[in-house]
Tab-separated table of C-alpha atoms in Angstrom:
chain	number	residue	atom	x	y	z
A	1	UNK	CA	46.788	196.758	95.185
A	2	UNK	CA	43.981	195.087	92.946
A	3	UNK	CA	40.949	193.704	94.245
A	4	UNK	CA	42.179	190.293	93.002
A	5	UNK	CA	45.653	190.713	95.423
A	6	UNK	CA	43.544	191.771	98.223
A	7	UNK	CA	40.898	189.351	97.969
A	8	UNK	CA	44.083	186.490	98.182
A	9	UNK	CA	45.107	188.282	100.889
A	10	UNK	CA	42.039	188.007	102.874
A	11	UNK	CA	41.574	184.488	101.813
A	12	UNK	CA	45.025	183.457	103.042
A	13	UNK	CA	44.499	185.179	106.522
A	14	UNK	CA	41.552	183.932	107.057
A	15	UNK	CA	43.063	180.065	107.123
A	16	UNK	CA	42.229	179.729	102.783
A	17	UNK	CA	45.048	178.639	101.918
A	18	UNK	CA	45.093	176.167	104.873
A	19	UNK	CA	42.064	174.752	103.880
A	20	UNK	CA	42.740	174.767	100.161
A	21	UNK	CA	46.054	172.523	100.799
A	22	UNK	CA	43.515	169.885	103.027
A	23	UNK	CA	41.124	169.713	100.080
A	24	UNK	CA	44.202	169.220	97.684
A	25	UNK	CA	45.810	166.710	100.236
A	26	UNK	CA	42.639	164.844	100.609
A	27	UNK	CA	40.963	164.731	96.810
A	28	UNK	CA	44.032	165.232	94.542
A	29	UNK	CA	47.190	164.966	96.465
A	30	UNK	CA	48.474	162.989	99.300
A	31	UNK	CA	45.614	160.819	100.259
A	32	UNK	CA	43.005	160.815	103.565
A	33	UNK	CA	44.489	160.711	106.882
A	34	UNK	CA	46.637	157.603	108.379
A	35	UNK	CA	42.935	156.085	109.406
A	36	UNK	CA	41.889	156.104	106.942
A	37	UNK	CA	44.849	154.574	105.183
A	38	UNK	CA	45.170	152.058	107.805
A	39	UNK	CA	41.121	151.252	106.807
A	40	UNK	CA	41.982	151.161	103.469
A	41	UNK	CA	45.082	148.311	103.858
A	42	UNK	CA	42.716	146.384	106.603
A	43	UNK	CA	39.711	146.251	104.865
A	44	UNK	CA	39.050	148.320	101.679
A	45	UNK	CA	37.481	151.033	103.914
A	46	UNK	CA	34.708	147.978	104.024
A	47	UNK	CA	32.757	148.478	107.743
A	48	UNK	CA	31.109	145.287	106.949
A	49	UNK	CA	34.311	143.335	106.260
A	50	UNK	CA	34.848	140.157	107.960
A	51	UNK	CA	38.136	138.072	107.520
A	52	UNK	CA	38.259	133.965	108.010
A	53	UNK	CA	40.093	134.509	111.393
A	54	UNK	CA	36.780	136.341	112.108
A	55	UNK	CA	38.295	139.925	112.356
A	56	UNK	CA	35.735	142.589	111.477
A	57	UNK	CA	35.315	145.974	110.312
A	58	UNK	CA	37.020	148.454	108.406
A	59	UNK	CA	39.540	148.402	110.547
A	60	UNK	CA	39.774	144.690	111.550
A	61	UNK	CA	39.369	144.579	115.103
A	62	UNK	CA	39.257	140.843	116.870
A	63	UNK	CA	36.948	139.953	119.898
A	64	UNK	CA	39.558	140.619	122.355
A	65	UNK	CA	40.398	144.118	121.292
A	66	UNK	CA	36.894	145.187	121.011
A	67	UNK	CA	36.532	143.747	124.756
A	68	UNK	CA	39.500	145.825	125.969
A	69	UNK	CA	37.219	148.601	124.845
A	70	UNK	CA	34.749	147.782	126.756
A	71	UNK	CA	36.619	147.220	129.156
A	72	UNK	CA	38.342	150.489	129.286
A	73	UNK	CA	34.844	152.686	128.565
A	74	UNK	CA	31.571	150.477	130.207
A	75	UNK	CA	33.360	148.544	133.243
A	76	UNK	CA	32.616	144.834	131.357
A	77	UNK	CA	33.901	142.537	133.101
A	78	UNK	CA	35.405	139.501	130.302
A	79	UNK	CA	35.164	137.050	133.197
A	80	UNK	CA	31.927	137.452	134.106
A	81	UNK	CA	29.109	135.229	132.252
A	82	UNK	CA	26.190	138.317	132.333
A	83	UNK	CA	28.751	140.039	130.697
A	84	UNK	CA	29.866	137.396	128.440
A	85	UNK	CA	26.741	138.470	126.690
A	86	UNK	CA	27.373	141.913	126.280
A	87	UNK	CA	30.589	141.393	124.007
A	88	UNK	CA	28.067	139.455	121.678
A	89	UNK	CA	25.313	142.740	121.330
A	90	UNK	CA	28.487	145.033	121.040
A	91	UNK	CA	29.774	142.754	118.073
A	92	UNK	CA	26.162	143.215	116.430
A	93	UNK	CA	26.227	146.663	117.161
A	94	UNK	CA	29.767	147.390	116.013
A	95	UNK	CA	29.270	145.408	112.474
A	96	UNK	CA	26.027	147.429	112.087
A	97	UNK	CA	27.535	151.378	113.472
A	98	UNK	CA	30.246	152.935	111.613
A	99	UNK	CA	30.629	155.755	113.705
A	100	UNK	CA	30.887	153.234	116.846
A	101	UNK	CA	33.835	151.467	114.480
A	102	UNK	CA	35.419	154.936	114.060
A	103	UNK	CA	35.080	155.823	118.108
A	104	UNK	CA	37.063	151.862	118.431
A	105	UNK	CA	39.497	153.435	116.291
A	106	UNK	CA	39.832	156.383	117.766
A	107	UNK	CA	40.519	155.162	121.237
A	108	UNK	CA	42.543	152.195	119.623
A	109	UNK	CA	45.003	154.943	118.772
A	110	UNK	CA	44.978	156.732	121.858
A	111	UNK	CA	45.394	153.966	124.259
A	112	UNK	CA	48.532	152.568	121.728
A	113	UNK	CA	50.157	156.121	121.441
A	114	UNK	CA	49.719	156.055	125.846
A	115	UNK	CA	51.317	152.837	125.608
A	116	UNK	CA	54.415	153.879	123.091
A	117	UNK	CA	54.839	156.753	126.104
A	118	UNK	CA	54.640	155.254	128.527
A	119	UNK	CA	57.327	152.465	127.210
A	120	UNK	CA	59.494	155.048	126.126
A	121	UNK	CA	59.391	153.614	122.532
A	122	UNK	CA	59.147	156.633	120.642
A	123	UNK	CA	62.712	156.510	121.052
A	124	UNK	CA	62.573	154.636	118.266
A	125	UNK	CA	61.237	157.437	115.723
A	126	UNK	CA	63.466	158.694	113.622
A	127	UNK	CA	65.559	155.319	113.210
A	128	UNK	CA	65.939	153.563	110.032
A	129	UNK	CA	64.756	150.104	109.764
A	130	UNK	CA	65.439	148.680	106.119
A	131	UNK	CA	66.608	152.059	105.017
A	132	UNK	CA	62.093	153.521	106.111
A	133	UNK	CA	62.670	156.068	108.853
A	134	UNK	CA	60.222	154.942	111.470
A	135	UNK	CA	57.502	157.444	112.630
A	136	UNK	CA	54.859	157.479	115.182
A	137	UNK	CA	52.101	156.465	112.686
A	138	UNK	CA	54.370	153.937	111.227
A	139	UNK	CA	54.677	152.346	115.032
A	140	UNK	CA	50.900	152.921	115.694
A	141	UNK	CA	49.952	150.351	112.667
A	142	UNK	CA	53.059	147.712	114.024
A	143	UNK	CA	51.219	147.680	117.357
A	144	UNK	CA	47.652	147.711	115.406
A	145	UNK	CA	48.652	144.866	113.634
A	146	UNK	CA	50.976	142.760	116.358
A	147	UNK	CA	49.476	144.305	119.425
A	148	UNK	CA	51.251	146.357	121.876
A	149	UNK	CA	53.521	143.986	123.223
A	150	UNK	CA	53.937	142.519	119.821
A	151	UNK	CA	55.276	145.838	118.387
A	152	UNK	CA	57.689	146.706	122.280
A	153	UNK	CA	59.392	142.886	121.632
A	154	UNK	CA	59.593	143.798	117.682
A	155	UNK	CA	61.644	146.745	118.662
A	156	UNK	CA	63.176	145.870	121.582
A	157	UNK	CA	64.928	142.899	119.872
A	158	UNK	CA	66.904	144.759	117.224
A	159	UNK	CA	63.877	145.511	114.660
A	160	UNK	CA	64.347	142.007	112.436
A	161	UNK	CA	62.913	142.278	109.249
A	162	UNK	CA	60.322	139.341	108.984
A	163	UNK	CA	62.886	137.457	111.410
A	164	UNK	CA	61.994	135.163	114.420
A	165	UNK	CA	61.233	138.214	116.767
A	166	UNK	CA	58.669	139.771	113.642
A	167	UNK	CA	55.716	138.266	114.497
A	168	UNK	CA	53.388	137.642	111.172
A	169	UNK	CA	49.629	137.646	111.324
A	170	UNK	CA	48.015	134.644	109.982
A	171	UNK	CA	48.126	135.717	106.584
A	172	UNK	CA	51.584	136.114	106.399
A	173	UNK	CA	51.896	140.385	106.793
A	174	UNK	CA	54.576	141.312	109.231
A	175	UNK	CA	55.018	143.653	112.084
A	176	UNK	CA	57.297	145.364	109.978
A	177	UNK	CA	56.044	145.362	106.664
A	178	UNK	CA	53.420	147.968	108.838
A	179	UNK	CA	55.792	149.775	110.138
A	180	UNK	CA	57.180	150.723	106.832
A	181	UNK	CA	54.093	150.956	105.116
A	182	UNK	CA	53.106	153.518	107.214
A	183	UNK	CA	55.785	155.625	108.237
């Protein structure tokens, strides 16, 4: 065996070849991760972007979804007026931290993928819709973009392609145009 085939050897047991295909996937082949695709459809991968129905970030988060962060992680209370307050420093700090946007995003995708358990819809995966088989990812960026219940009545109601039961944001993109898109 040459020093060449033994060298390859090494460098595939020692995960190479696993991190060769990431930096292929990532810089020549397949594109960045579904974040960051979902980043890149929301916003250009923009973390100051801010749309005219006054989502913001790269990955367009509204005032009520950033509250059910805070919520979930620093006990705010949305009824309270002290903490009525806080939502409006978070905002400032959220435009202004992209690491805090990525954390949002983070748990964003956690707390839908504990909701798609929890409603059983990952029954769903694997099922055409308009000839896409849908995937987990392809779900997680229905609910991003419909919400959570948005994306359960979407399914739950046969799947219509941009029908009354696929709800369209303002600007006219549809639960399931995300659901494709991303699956």
């Amino acid at each position: 065996m040459s020093l060449t085939q033994i060298s390859l050897l090494l460098f595939i047991s020692m995960g190479g070849l696993d991190t060769l295909i990431s930096f292929y996937d990532k810089v020549i082949g397949k594109g960045d991760t579904f974040k960051e695709d979902l980043g890149m459809a929301e916003s250009d991968g923009n973390y100051d972007a801010v749309n005219e129905q006054g989502y913001m970030g790269k990955f367009q988060f509204g005032e009520a979804r950033l509250e059910d962060f805070l919520v979930a992680n620093e006990g705010y209370d949305k009824d309270s007026d002290k903490d009525r307050k806080i939502i409006n420093t978070f905002k400032n700090n959220f435009m202004g931290t992209p690491s805090l946007q990525e954390d949002v995003m983070t748990w964003h995708v956690d707390d839908i993928n504990s909701y798609i358990d929890s409603r059983e819809l990952d029954k769903y995966v694997g099922k055409k819709i308009g000839g896409v088989t849908i995937t987990r990812e392809g779900l997680i960026a229905g609910a991003h973009l419909g919400g959570r219940t948005g994306l359960r009545e979407f399914l739950e109601t046969g799947m219509k392609i941009h029908g009354d039961e696929d709800e369209s944001d303002v600007l006219g993109t549809y639960i399931s145009d995300y659901i494709m898109k991303f699956s």
